[in-house]
Every structure is written in structure tokens, then in C-alpha cells.
Amino acid sequence: MCGRFVILSPPEVFRETYGYPEQPNFPARHNVAPTQPVPVVTAEHGRRRFALMRWGFLPAWVKDPADFPLVINARIETAAEKPSFRNALRYRRCIFLADGFYEWRRGGGRGAAPCLIRRADGRPMALAGLWETWSSPDGSEIDTAAIVTCGANGLLAALHDRMPAILAPPNVDRWLDLREVDARAAAGLCRPCPEGWLTLAPANPRVNDHRNDDPDLLVGEAAPVAPPPPAPPTVPPAQGSLF
């Protein structure tokens, strides 16, 4: 799965990598958490577009978000059949702007050690995503998104049995090509990436608290002996404000 990620590259690097015309200026983020606004790139009518969306997918048919679970990941194996994701896989695919993600060692529980996974070449990490616009009864709209996941590769299997679908550079174009690439073909792009693409390093246990967002999170530290180490990651309330 993917429950936290980082955005470290300058905005111009993302713009050059993904080719959208907008020139947004956004700061580095070292602990992006669910329900927060996240930058993504979409393609509409063959044109790339930068957008901010709420990380937490809401299907258009949801009546009351308070009665719907927080959905931050979408399993690619079932996305084409699930009512929540079926239309998004066909018509609303996106790329999360990211440079890496955190994962906690298998077993969970108190003291689970966080790790930071990044691309070995230091380039942005193209995380496949799905998005949807949810309309409230009062007519207001929120764009929401989820990260697509697939089975873990050999490197990450010791941490978790799932990982984000990290697209190869040539497959970014195909994932965003809604006219020529159908849902079945798009799903075929989301598979475990080669182990050699990635590096894995200890992260600071302070990442467990979503309120911490600073460069020190990227540097591993020994977990304290007393008091007990922090619990696994907390997340903000499921219905937090988009901004």
C-alpha cells in the first residue's frame, strides 16, 4: 500500500518531466498524508494539466462522505470491476507528483520501523493514480484521487505485500492516453517495478505523526528505548478540508 509520500523535486523539474503548461510554485513536502491536497497531472483531450486534488477518493455516486471510508489506494487487480474505480480507470487516470514513499516494516504494531523508498536515479517517481470529481448536494465540487497499487517486488516484499504502481517513463504517456489506451491495457501497465529502480533507507520515526513535515524525516534515527516508540502512522480526520 502507500499511506505517506514525499515531494522533494523543484516544481520546474516536475513540469519538465510531465510536460504540463501551468507553472505552479509549491514547496517541498516530507510527509504527505491522506486527506491533504496533493499535486497530480492529468490529461484532458490530449493535453496535460496540473491540478491539486484531495488524497482520498470519493466516487461520484457517494451521497454523504461521512458514511464512506477513506480510500487512498486502489488495487489494480480489481479496479476494472469495482464500482468505485471502474469509470475512473477508463476515463480519469492521473500521475501523483512524488519523489518517494514511506513504508513500515511488516508486522505493524508499536515501534514498526519506517523506511523511505526512492528511485535509484533520483528522478521523480511516477505513481499511477485515479481521480474523480465529487459533487455535494449544495453544488460544490471536490476533485479527489487515489494511488494505484500492485503486488510488491522482491525488494519491498519484506516490508509489505503491496506497493504503489510506479510507471516506467514510456508508460506515463500510455497511462494518461485516455483515447487510445483502454482500461484493460492501462491496468497492464501497473505491475511491480524492477528492484534495481529503487533504493530503501531507514526513515525517522517522527514520520509516524502526520504533523511532522521537515527534512529530518528523511534521515533514519534509532527508535527510543523509553518512552516506547510511537505507534504506526496516524492520519488526519477522514473528512478534513481540502485546503
Short mmCIF file of C-alpha atoms in Angstrom, two decimals, residues 64-239:
data_model
loop_
_atom_site.label_atom_id
_atom_site.label_comp_id
_atom_site.label_asym_id
_atom_site.label_seq_id
_atom_site.Cartn_x
_atom_site.Cartn_y
_atom_site.Cartn_z
CA ASP A 64 -22.54 11.60 2.20
CA PRO A 65 -18.73 11.45 2.54
CA ALA A 66 -19.12 10.91 6.27
CA ASP A 67 -20.62 7.49 5.50
CA PHE A 68 -17.89 6.46 3.05
CA PRO A 69 -14.50 5.05 4.13
CA LEU A 70 -11.28 6.94 3.44
CA VAL A 71 -9.94 5.39 0.21
CA ILE A 72 -6.33 6.35 -0.53
CA ASN A 73 -5.27 3.31 -2.59
CA ALA A 74 -6.88 1.40 -5.47
CA ARG A 75 -5.90 -2.23 -6.14
CA ILE A 76 -5.22 -2.54 -9.86
CA GLU A 77 -6.25 -6.20 -9.93
CA THR A 78 -9.88 -5.29 -9.15
CA ALA A 79 -10.16 -1.67 -10.28
CA ALA A 80 -11.87 -2.54 -13.57
CA GLU A 81 -14.68 -4.36 -11.74
CA LYS A 82 -15.10 -2.22 -8.64
CA PRO A 83 -17.96 0.31 -8.93
CA SER A 84 -15.78 2.84 -7.08
CA PHE A 85 -12.96 2.78 -9.66
CA ARG A 86 -14.36 1.31 -12.89
CA ASN A 87 -15.14 4.59 -14.62
CA ALA A 88 -12.04 6.33 -13.30
CA LEU A 89 -9.78 3.62 -14.72
CA ARG A 90 -11.30 4.23 -18.13
CA TYR A 91 -11.76 7.99 -18.12
CA ARG A 92 -9.86 9.63 -15.25
CA ARG A 93 -6.27 8.48 -14.81
CA CYS A 94 -3.56 10.67 -13.29
CA ILE A 95 0.02 10.72 -12.04
CA PHE A 96 0.82 11.71 -8.45
CA LEU A 97 3.80 14.08 -8.32
CA ALA A 98 6.17 12.32 -5.93
CA ASP A 99 9.82 11.54 -5.28
CA GLY A 100 9.35 8.60 -2.97
CA PHE A 101 7.10 6.99 -0.39
CA TYR A 102 7.28 5.58 3.12
CA GLU A 103 6.55 2.02 4.12
CA TRP A 104 6.61 0.36 7.53
CA ARG A 105 8.18 -3.00 8.18
CA ARG A 106 5.88 -5.96 8.06
CA GLY A 107 4.11 -6.81 11.30
CA GLY A 108 2.98 -3.30 12.27
CA GLY A 109 2.36 -2.67 15.93
CA ARG A 110 4.14 -0.21 18.14
CA GLY A 111 7.64 0.57 17.04
CA ALA A 112 7.25 -0.54 13.42
CA ALA A 113 10.27 0.95 11.65
CA PRO A 114 9.53 3.34 8.76
CA CYS A 115 11.56 3.21 5.54
CA LEU A 116 11.83 5.67 2.67
CA ILE A 117 11.75 4.26 -0.86
CA ARG A 118 13.06 6.42 -3.71
CA ARG A 119 14.19 5.96 -7.29
CA ALA A 120 17.85 5.00 -7.52
CA ASP A 121 18.47 7.57 -10.25
CA GLY A 122 16.98 10.40 -8.17
CA ARG A 123 14.29 11.26 -10.72
CA PRO A 124 10.63 11.86 -9.85
CA MET A 125 8.65 8.70 -9.14
CA ALA A 126 5.59 8.41 -11.38
CA LEU A 127 2.86 6.95 -9.14
CA ALA A 128 -0.19 5.87 -11.13
CA GLY A 129 -3.43 7.32 -9.81
CA LEU A 130 -7.17 7.54 -10.39
CA TRP A 131 -9.30 10.60 -9.80
CA GLU A 132 -12.93 11.59 -9.56
CA THR A 133 -14.91 14.79 -9.03
CA TRP A 134 -17.40 14.57 -6.17
CA SER A 135 -20.32 16.99 -6.08
CA SER A 136 -22.01 17.87 -2.80
CA PRO A 137 -25.76 18.49 -2.50
CA ASP A 138 -25.10 22.24 -2.38
CA GLY A 139 -23.38 22.10 -5.78
CA SER A 140 -19.77 22.50 -4.62
CA GLU A 141 -17.20 20.13 -6.13
CA ILE A 142 -14.02 18.45 -4.89
CA ASP A 143 -11.51 16.64 -7.09
CA THR A 144 -10.30 13.53 -5.25
CA ALA A 145 -7.65 10.91 -6.07
CA ALA A 146 -6.19 7.56 -5.01
CA ILE A 147 -2.81 5.93 -5.68
CA VAL A 148 -2.96 2.69 -7.66
CA THR A 149 -1.23 -0.28 -6.03
CA CYS A 150 0.05 -3.63 -7.29
CA GLY A 151 1.88 -6.58 -5.75
CA ALA A 152 5.24 -5.82 -4.14
CA ASN A 153 8.52 -6.57 -5.90
CA GLY A 154 11.27 -8.59 -4.20
CA LEU A 155 12.87 -5.58 -2.54
CA LEU A 156 9.69 -4.38 -0.87
CA ALA A 157 8.07 -7.74 -0.14
CA ALA A 158 9.85 -7.86 3.23
CA LEU A 159 8.03 -4.65 4.18
CA HIS A 160 4.58 -5.18 2.69
CA ASP A 161 2.81 -7.33 0.11
CA ARG A 162 1.62 -4.26 -1.81
CA MET A 163 3.39 -1.27 -3.38
CA PRO A 164 2.42 1.76 -5.47
CA ALA A 165 2.34 1.17 -9.21
CA ILE A 166 5.48 3.04 -10.36
CA LEU A 167 5.29 3.67 -14.09
CA ALA A 168 8.27 3.44 -16.42
CA PRO A 169 8.83 6.76 -18.26
CA PRO A 170 7.47 5.43 -21.60
CA ASN A 171 4.35 4.18 -19.84
CA VAL A 172 3.47 7.58 -18.38
CA ASP A 173 2.25 8.67 -21.82
CA ARG A 174 0.23 5.48 -22.21
CA TRP A 175 -1.32 5.71 -18.75
CA LEU A 176 -2.50 9.26 -19.50
CA ASP A 177 -3.68 8.43 -23.03
CA LEU A 178 -7.42 8.04 -22.49
CA ARG A 179 -8.22 7.98 -26.20
CA GLU A 180 -6.03 5.10 -27.33
CA VAL A 181 -5.37 3.09 -24.15
CA ASP A 182 -8.42 1.39 -22.67
CA ALA A 183 -8.91 0.25 -19.09
CA ARG A 184 -7.57 -3.26 -19.70
CA ALA A 185 -4.40 -2.01 -21.38
CA ALA A 186 -3.92 0.65 -18.72
CA ALA A 187 -4.21 -1.94 -15.96
CA GLY A 188 -1.47 -3.95 -17.67
CA LEU A 189 0.96 -1.06 -17.14
CA CYS A 190 0.62 -1.31 -13.36
CA ARG A 191 2.97 -4.09 -12.30
CA PRO A 192 5.82 -4.36 -9.78
CA CYS A 193 8.76 -2.31 -10.99
CA PRO A 194 12.25 -3.86 -11.19
CA GLU A 195 14.08 -3.93 -7.86
CA GLY A 196 17.03 -2.06 -9.35
CA TRP A 197 14.89 1.02 -9.87
CA LEU A 198 14.62 1.64 -6.14
CA THR A 199 16.62 2.39 -3.02
CA LEU A 200 15.41 1.72 0.51
CA ALA A 201 16.71 3.54 3.61
CA PRO A 202 15.60 3.95 7.23
CA ALA A 203 13.43 6.99 7.92
CA ASN A 204 12.96 8.97 11.09
CA PRO A 205 10.20 7.50 13.33
CA ARG A 206 8.84 11.06 13.64
CA VAL A 207 7.18 10.45 10.26
CA ASN A 208 4.56 8.47 12.19
CA ASP A 209 2.93 11.76 13.16
CA HIS A 210 1.45 13.49 10.11
CA ARG A 211 2.03 16.86 11.76
CA ASN A 212 5.80 16.46 11.32
CA ASP A 213 6.98 17.68 7.92
CA ASP A 214 10.68 18.55 7.74
CA PRO A 215 13.88 17.29 6.08
CA ASP A 216 14.97 15.42 9.23
CA LEU A 217 12.30 12.81 8.48
CA LEU A 218 14.43 11.54 5.62
CA VAL A 219 17.31 10.62 7.94
CA GLY A 220 16.97 7.43 9.97
CA GLU A 221 17.34 7.55 13.73
CA ALA A 222 17.35 4.80 16.34
CA ALA A 223 13.92 4.34 17.88
CA PRO A 224 13.91 5.45 21.53
CA VAL A 225 14.01 2.82 24.23
CA ALA A 226 12.00 4.80 26.76
CA PRO A 227 9.37 6.04 26.43
CA PRO A 228 8.06 3.43 23.96
CA PRO A 229 8.43 4.32 20.29
CA PRO A 230 5.48 5.99 18.56
CA ALA A 231 2.58 3.99 17.21
CA PRO A 232 2.20 3.34 13.47
CA PRO A 233 1.28 6.38 11.38
CA THR A 234 -1.68 8.49 12.37
CA VAL A 235 -3.76 10.16 9.72
CA PRO A 236 -5.80 13.32 9.79
CA PRO A 237 -9.58 13.02 10.10
CA ALA A 238 -11.16 11.34 7.09
CA GLN A 239 -13.19 14.38 6.16
#
